[in-house]
Tab-separated table of C-alpha atoms in Angstrom:
chain	number	residue	atom	x	y	z
N	24	MET	CA	-18.044	25.434	18.022
N	25	GLU	CA	-17.822	27.806	15.175
N	26	LYS	CA	-17.197	26.319	11.901
N	27	ILE	CA	-14.121	27.691	10.295
N	28	ASN	CA	-11.872	26.924	7.173
N	29	ALA	CA	-8.299	25.656	7.529
N	30	SER	CA	-7.095	27.881	5.211
N	31	SER	CA	-8.191	31.291	7.473
N	32	GLU	CA	-5.747	29.863	10.128
N	33	GLY	CA	-2.775	28.910	7.540
N	34	TYR	CA	-1.564	25.918	9.683
N	35	PHE	CA	-2.092	22.554	11.374
N	36	ILE	CA	-0.239	21.181	14.332
N	37	LEU	CA	0.853	17.777	13.641
N	38	LEU	CA	0.691	16.113	17.301
N	39	GLY	CA	2.646	13.038	15.973
N	40	PHE	CA	4.411	11.194	18.784
N	41	SER	CA	4.045	14.064	21.236
N	42	LYS	CA	2.738	11.787	23.807
N	43	TRP	CA	5.873	10.368	24.280
N	44	PRO	CA	8.387	12.986	24.306
N	45	HIS	CA	11.003	10.419	25.720
N	46	LEU	CA	10.652	8.630	22.359
N	47	GLU	CA	11.228	11.579	20.378
N	48	VAL	CA	14.996	11.421	19.988
N	49	VAL	CA	15.189	7.934	19.544
N	50	LEU	CA	12.647	7.753	16.784
N	51	PHE	CA	14.458	10.561	15.162
N	52	VAL	CA	17.629	8.506	15.107
N	53	VAL	CA	16.095	5.540	13.698
N	54	ILE	CA	13.448	7.215	11.145
N	55	LEU	CA	16.884	9.104	9.852
N	56	ILE	CA	18.813	6.032	9.598
N	57	PHE	CA	15.797	4.203	7.840
N	58	TYR	CA	15.471	7.338	5.517
N	59	LEU	CA	18.954	7.700	4.380
N	60	ALA	CA	18.856	3.636	3.570
N	61	THR	CA	15.795	4.094	1.701
N	62	LEU	CA	17.331	7.038	-0.488
N	63	THR	CA	20.660	4.937	-0.937
N	64	GLY	CA	19.184	1.449	-1.748
N	65	ASN	CA	16.291	2.883	-3.995
N	66	LEU	CA	18.672	4.954	-5.810
N	67	PHE	CA	21.305	2.093	-6.206
N	68	ILE	CA	18.718	0.052	-8.037
N	69	ILE	CA	17.544	2.975	-10.656
N	70	ILE	CA	20.976	3.962	-11.395
N	71	LEU	CA	22.276	-0.160	-11.760
N	72	SER	CA	18.945	-0.645	-13.791
N	73	HIS	CA	19.703	2.202	-16.071
N	74	LEU	CA	23.556	1.518	-16.479
N	75	ASP	CA	23.504	-2.426	-16.981
N	76	SER	CA	22.080	-3.475	-20.528
N	77	HIS	CA	21.255	-6.854	-18.804
N	78	LEU	CA	18.733	-5.400	-16.561
N	79	HIS	CA	16.899	-3.817	-19.380
N	80	THR	CA	14.235	-6.187	-18.617
N	81	PRO	CA	10.195	-5.546	-17.830
N	82	MET	CA	11.078	-6.786	-14.234
N	83	TYR	CA	13.913	-4.282	-13.739
N	84	PHE	CA	11.769	-1.576	-15.309
N	85	PHE	CA	9.062	-2.222	-12.909
N	86	LEU	CA	11.266	-2.367	-9.970
N	87	SER	CA	12.941	0.869	-11.057
N	88	ASN	CA	9.531	2.570	-10.882
N	89	LEU	CA	8.906	0.869	-7.214
N	90	SER	CA	12.060	2.339	-6.313
N	91	ALA	CA	11.339	5.859	-7.613
N	92	LEU	CA	7.785	5.515	-5.884
N	93	ASP	CA	9.366	4.578	-2.726
N	94	ILE	CA	11.833	7.493	-2.724
N	95	CYS	CA	8.930	9.902	-3.612
N	96	TYR	CA	6.501	8.390	-1.083
N	97	THR	CA	8.899	8.307	1.900
N	98	THR	CA	10.259	12.077	1.090
N	99	SER	CA	6.550	13.295	1.006
N	100	SER	CA	6.193	12.717	4.847
N	101	VAL	CA	9.518	11.917	6.803
N	102	PRO	CA	11.396	15.299	6.294
N	103	GLN	CA	8.602	16.901	7.872
N	104	LEU	CA	8.119	14.176	10.714
N	105	LEU	CA	11.936	14.518	11.353
N	106	PHE	CA	11.739	18.403	11.327
N	107	ASN	CA	8.909	17.821	13.973
N	108	LEU	CA	10.835	15.348	15.899
N	109	TRP	CA	13.897	17.337	16.241
N	110	GLY	CA	12.258	20.775	17.585
N	111	PRO	CA	9.222	21.974	19.651
N	112	GLN	CA	7.664	23.434	16.665
N	113	LYS	CA	5.216	20.846	15.167
N	114	THR	CA	3.394	22.741	12.687
N	115	ILE	CA	2.696	22.763	9.135
N	116	SER	CA	1.134	25.204	6.770
N	117	TYR	CA	-2.264	24.615	5.135
N	118	ALA	CA	-0.769	24.542	1.790
N	119	GLY	CA	2.015	22.036	3.082
N	120	CYS	CA	-0.946	19.834	4.745
N	121	MET	CA	-2.618	20.045	1.520
N	122	PHE	CA	0.140	19.188	-0.696
N	123	GLN	CA	1.422	16.344	1.762
N	124	LEU	CA	-2.145	14.637	1.828
N	125	TYR	CA	-2.257	14.577	-1.671
N	126	PHE	CA	1.008	13.120	-2.647
N	127	VAL	CA	1.033	10.763	0.150
N	128	LEU	CA	-2.446	9.299	-1.152
N	129	ALA	CA	-1.462	9.595	-4.455
N	130	LEU	CA	1.927	7.450	-4.051
N	131	GLY	CA	0.284	4.935	-1.934
N	132	THR	CA	-2.318	4.356	-4.398
N	133	THR	CA	0.040	4.230	-7.241
N	134	GLU	CA	2.362	1.632	-5.351
N	135	CYS	CA	-1.007	-0.540	-4.817
N	136	VAL	CA	-1.416	-0.674	-8.729
N	137	LEU	CA	2.286	-0.968	-9.683
N	138	LEU	CA	2.113	-4.093	-7.344
N	139	VAL	CA	-0.552	-5.706	-9.199
N	140	VAL	CA	1.533	-4.762	-12.749
N	141	MET	CA	4.565	-6.328	-11.217
N	142	SER	CA	2.629	-9.615	-10.181
N	143	TYR	CA	1.287	-9.846	-13.555
N	144	ASP	CA	4.784	-9.722	-15.150
N	145	ARG	CA	5.794	-12.378	-13.049
N	146	TYR	CA	2.677	-14.457	-14.290
N	147	ALA	CA	3.749	-13.530	-17.837
N	148	ALA	CA	7.307	-14.785	-16.908
N	149	VAL	CA	6.770	-17.887	-15.257
N	150	CYS	CA	3.292	-19.078	-17.051
N	151	LYS	CA	3.725	-17.951	-20.523
N	152	PRO	CA	7.723	-17.918	-21.151
N	153	LEU	CA	7.513	-18.672	-25.017
N	154	ARG	CA	5.253	-15.417	-25.358
N	155	TYR	CA	6.635	-13.437	-22.476
N	156	CYS	CA	8.532	-10.945	-24.750
N	157	VAL	CA	5.480	-10.594	-26.996
N	158	LEU	CA	3.350	-9.923	-23.958
N	159	MET	CA	5.422	-7.571	-22.175
N	160	ASN	CA	6.750	-5.647	-24.736
N	161	PRO	CA	8.303	-2.273	-24.224
N	162	ARG	CA	5.147	-0.147	-25.202
N	163	PHE	CA	2.991	-2.259	-23.003
N	164	CYS	CA	5.271	-1.983	-19.951
N	165	HIS	CA	5.449	1.634	-20.525
N	166	MET	CA	1.811	1.764	-20.704
N	167	LEU	CA	1.050	-0.228	-17.460
N	168	ALA	CA	3.548	2.088	-15.512
N	169	ALA	CA	1.853	5.204	-16.638
N	170	THR	CA	-1.525	3.598	-15.892
N	171	SER	CA	-0.600	2.958	-12.330
N	172	TRP	CA	0.680	6.639	-11.642
N	173	ILE	CA	-2.268	8.185	-13.420
N	174	CYS	CA	-4.778	5.882	-11.249
N	175	GLY	CA	-3.225	6.905	-8.145
N	176	PHE	CA	-3.073	10.756	-8.698
N	177	LEU	CA	-6.483	10.785	-9.967
N	178	ASP	CA	-7.832	8.680	-6.940
N	179	SER	CA	-6.062	10.977	-4.577
N	180	ALA	CA	-7.262	14.332	-6.169
N	181	LEU	CA	-10.831	12.977	-5.246
N	182	HIS	CA	-10.121	12.387	-1.806
N	183	SER	CA	-7.979	15.478	-1.191
N	184	LEU	CA	-10.941	17.726	-2.706
N	185	LEU	CA	-13.391	15.777	-0.475
N	186	THR	CA	-11.319	16.367	2.649
N	187	PHE	CA	-10.401	19.849	2.395
N	188	TRP	CA	-14.019	20.983	1.647
N	189	VAL	CA	-15.051	19.896	4.976
N	190	PRO	CA	-15.416	22.727	7.435
N	191	LEU	CA	-13.347	22.396	10.640
N	192	CYS	CA	-14.262	23.530	14.260
N	193	GLY	CA	-11.134	25.444	15.286
N	194	ASN	CA	-8.987	22.836	16.557
N	195	HIS	CA	-6.208	22.590	14.103
N	196	GLN	CA	-4.203	19.806	15.780
N	197	VAL	CA	-3.845	16.901	13.568
N	198	ASP	CA	-3.427	13.558	15.860
N	199	HIS	CA	-0.957	12.262	13.612
N	200	PHE	CA	2.563	12.563	12.205
N	201	PHE	CA	1.537	13.602	8.770
N	202	CYS	CA	-1.444	14.923	7.223
N	203	GLU	CA	-4.110	11.868	6.468
N	204	VAL	CA	-7.592	11.679	5.578
N	205	PRO	CA	-8.995	9.853	8.697
N	206	ALA	CA	-6.892	12.378	10.841
N	207	LEU	CA	-8.351	15.262	9.270
N	208	LEU	CA	-11.875	14.210	9.181
N	209	GLN	CA	-11.854	13.875	13.222
N	210	LEU	CA	-11.342	17.798	13.124
N	211	SER	CA	-14.802	18.408	11.372
N	212	CYS	CA	-18.011	19.337	13.153
N	213	VAL	CA	-20.161	18.190	10.350
N	214	ASP	CA	-21.434	14.709	9.167
N	215	THR	CA	-18.264	13.109	7.466
N	216	ARG	CA	-20.164	9.925	6.593
N	217	THR	CA	-20.121	10.640	2.762
N	218	ASN	CA	-16.414	10.917	3.064
N	219	GLU	CA	-15.759	7.908	5.296
N	220	MET	CA	-17.926	5.988	2.837
N	221	THR	CA	-15.803	7.216	-0.008
N	222	LEU	CA	-12.892	6.539	1.736
N	223	LEU	CA	-13.855	2.899	2.350
N	224	VAL	CA	-15.055	2.339	-1.221
N	225	ALA	CA	-11.743	3.374	-2.804
N	226	SER	CA	-9.913	1.491	-0.040
N	227	SER	CA	-11.622	-1.594	-1.167
N	228	LEU	CA	-10.992	-0.951	-4.816
N	229	PHE	CA	-7.134	-0.116	-4.326
N	230	VAL	CA	-6.505	-2.600	-1.585
N	231	LEU	CA	-8.612	-5.619	-1.709
N	232	ILE	CA	-9.141	-5.996	-5.349
N	233	PRO	CA	-5.211	-5.352	-6.221
N	234	LEU	CA	-4.665	-8.060	-3.472
N	235	ILE	CA	-7.222	-10.433	-4.865
N	236	LEU	CA	-5.567	-9.842	-8.508
N	237	ILE	CA	-2.029	-10.634	-6.947
N	238	PHE	CA	-3.023	-13.786	-5.131
N	239	THR	CA	-4.916	-14.944	-8.253
N	240	SER	CA	-1.608	-14.436	-10.302
N	241	TYR	CA	0.430	-16.276	-7.678
N	242	GLY	CA	-1.954	-18.990	-7.631
N	243	ALA	CA	-1.416	-19.603	-10.926
N	244	ILE	CA	2.355	-19.076	-10.826
N	245	ALA	CA	2.289	-21.735	-7.780
N	246	GLN	CA	0.473	-24.244	-10.216
N	247	ALA	CA	3.109	-23.714	-12.878
N	248	VAL	CA	6.131	-23.972	-10.709
N	249	LEU	CA	4.798	-27.306	-9.029
N	250	LYS	CA	4.950	-28.766	-12.646
N	251	MET	CA	8.366	-27.760	-13.260
N	252	HIS	CA	10.936	-30.549	-13.554
N	253	SER	CA	13.957	-28.235	-13.617
N	254	ASN	CA	15.423	-27.439	-9.847
N	255	THR	CA	17.124	-24.167	-11.517
N	256	GLY	CA	13.999	-22.992	-13.037
N	257	PHE	CA	11.931	-23.682	-9.802
N	258	GLN	CA	14.527	-21.663	-7.799
N	259	LYS	CA	14.746	-18.807	-10.173
N	260	ALA	CA	11.040	-18.583	-10.143
N	261	PHE	CA	10.577	-19.123	-6.473
N	262	GLY	CA	13.214	-16.272	-5.781
N	263	THR	CA	11.817	-13.566	-7.950
N	264	CYS	CA	8.221	-14.341	-6.747
N	265	GLY	CA	9.114	-14.906	-3.450
N	266	ALA	CA	10.679	-11.490	-3.232
N	267	HIS	CA	7.599	-9.725	-4.836
N	268	LEU	CA	5.009	-11.383	-2.414
N	269	MET	CA	6.966	-10.718	0.654
N	270	VAL	CA	6.968	-6.794	-0.569
N	271	VAL	CA	3.344	-7.350	-1.234
N	272	CYS	CA	2.697	-8.412	2.151
N	273	LEU	CA	4.740	-5.742	3.748
N	274	PHE	CA	2.574	-3.042	2.038
N	275	PHE	CA	-0.687	-4.366	1.963
N	276	ILE	CA	-1.149	-5.723	5.583
N	277	PRO	CA	-0.312	-2.459	7.246
N	278	ALA	CA	-2.489	-0.562	4.706
N	279	MET	CA	-5.606	-2.852	5.668
N	280	CYS	CA	-4.848	-2.629	9.233
N	281	ILE	CA	-5.332	1.746	8.544
N	282	TYR	CA	-7.926	1.619	6.085
N	283	LEU	CA	-10.123	-1.201	6.455
N	284	GLN	CA	-10.190	-1.609	10.408
N	285	PRO	CA	-13.181	-0.489	12.164
N	286	PRO	CA	-12.026	2.352	14.618
N	287	THR	CA	-11.547	1.587	18.047
N	288	GLU	CA	-10.675	3.422	21.346
N	289	ASN	CA	-6.679	2.951	20.804
N	290	SER	CA	-6.722	2.754	17.089
N	291	GLN	CA	-5.269	6.323	16.606
N	292	ASP	CA	-2.357	5.335	18.459
N	293	GLN	CA	-2.047	2.227	16.767
N	294	ALA	CA	-2.292	3.658	13.494
N	295	LYS	CA	0.474	6.146	14.103
N	296	PHE	CA	2.911	3.258	14.448
N	297	ILE	CA	1.489	1.044	11.600
N	298	ALA	CA	1.843	4.148	9.509
N	299	LEU	CA	5.348	4.676	10.539
N	300	PHE	CA	6.279	1.120	9.325
N	301	TYR	CA	4.869	1.538	6.026
N	302	THR	CA	6.266	4.887	5.488
N	303	VAL	CA	9.734	4.621	6.960
N	304	VAL	CA	10.629	0.718	7.173
N	305	THR	CA	8.824	-0.844	4.290
N	306	PRO	CA	10.548	1.412	1.415
N	307	SER	CA	13.872	0.681	3.110
N	308	LEU	CA	13.512	-3.040	2.988
N	309	ASN	CA	12.715	-3.204	-0.572
N	310	PRO	CA	15.850	-2.826	-2.100
N	311	LEU	CA	17.038	-5.588	0.242
N	312	ILE	CA	14.382	-7.848	-0.498
N	313	TYR	CA	14.913	-7.635	-4.259
N	314	THR	CA	18.718	-7.710	-4.287
N	315	LEU	CA	20.221	-9.779	-1.600
N	316	ARG	CA	19.882	-13.014	-3.216
N	317	ASN	CA	19.532	-11.864	-6.796
N	318	LYS	CA	22.111	-13.203	-9.287
N	319	ASP	CA	21.245	-10.770	-11.882
N	320	VAL	CA	22.029	-7.660	-9.812
N	321	ARG	CA	25.280	-9.081	-8.219
N	322	GLY	CA	26.430	-10.005	-11.900
N	323	ALA	CA	25.511	-6.139	-12.894
N	324	VAL	CA	27.297	-4.993	-9.785
N	325	ARG	CA	30.438	-7.019	-10.897
N	326	ARG	CA	30.164	-5.821	-14.591
N	327	LEU	CA	29.921	-2.191	-13.276
N	328	MET	CA	32.886	-2.333	-11.017
N	329	SER	CA	35.023	-4.154	-13.511
N	330	GLN	CA	34.433	-0.955	-16.057
């Protein structure tokens, strides 16, 4: 096949779920509901954390960052997916694909780092309560949040450049519902082992290492919690840490299935549904997980309504 540059054609075709046309209308309705829930729930957390002075703490500062991240993350792919599910046209421009790839990667990597930061915040709150205000001072919190975003966008810049430098072989049909590195590399007719190795190394760096750090933090937290003699302290620590641990599992397990699993015959179809879970479902569940049994949030809502 003749090697071409994707920009010469100016577009890609996102095949998405076109193998299952009978599912597209159902998927459109379900995904739209989850997307609206994501926007509503995460905006609620951001606004409430900003308006209520009792929530001006490191935990809710990082939670607001996570909520903003989830809104941006879903918005980088879901509107295009809804557009493709609704009509017969399933194209995305070359520039649109480039920007989508960059932002999906950047925001996903940022979330990996931010979840590590949030686990450290919980470690400091439970294991170092007397020094917590000193350790997690506002300047340090802002620095940690900024580092998370910078790491994500720098890592994505590397992968995006490597991916779009790869010459394609005339086939512009991307077997996914958004522009993703593994799906785009399948269109290449040159050796992509360098790209695949770079992706594997980065996935290990930003998936496995954060996961190890998170579970190390929770190992220390578990030891501290078991030594507590107060039931109130135990329940509060279990409530906040349990919510964060659930979010970690919902995000990292699908990511590991996508980026650290060896390819199989049906892996691409499986990858679509796994990606659908962590791009659509998980961001809508995060606000519920953090607020459903949270006394601080319920108190903030009551104070806001009374005003």
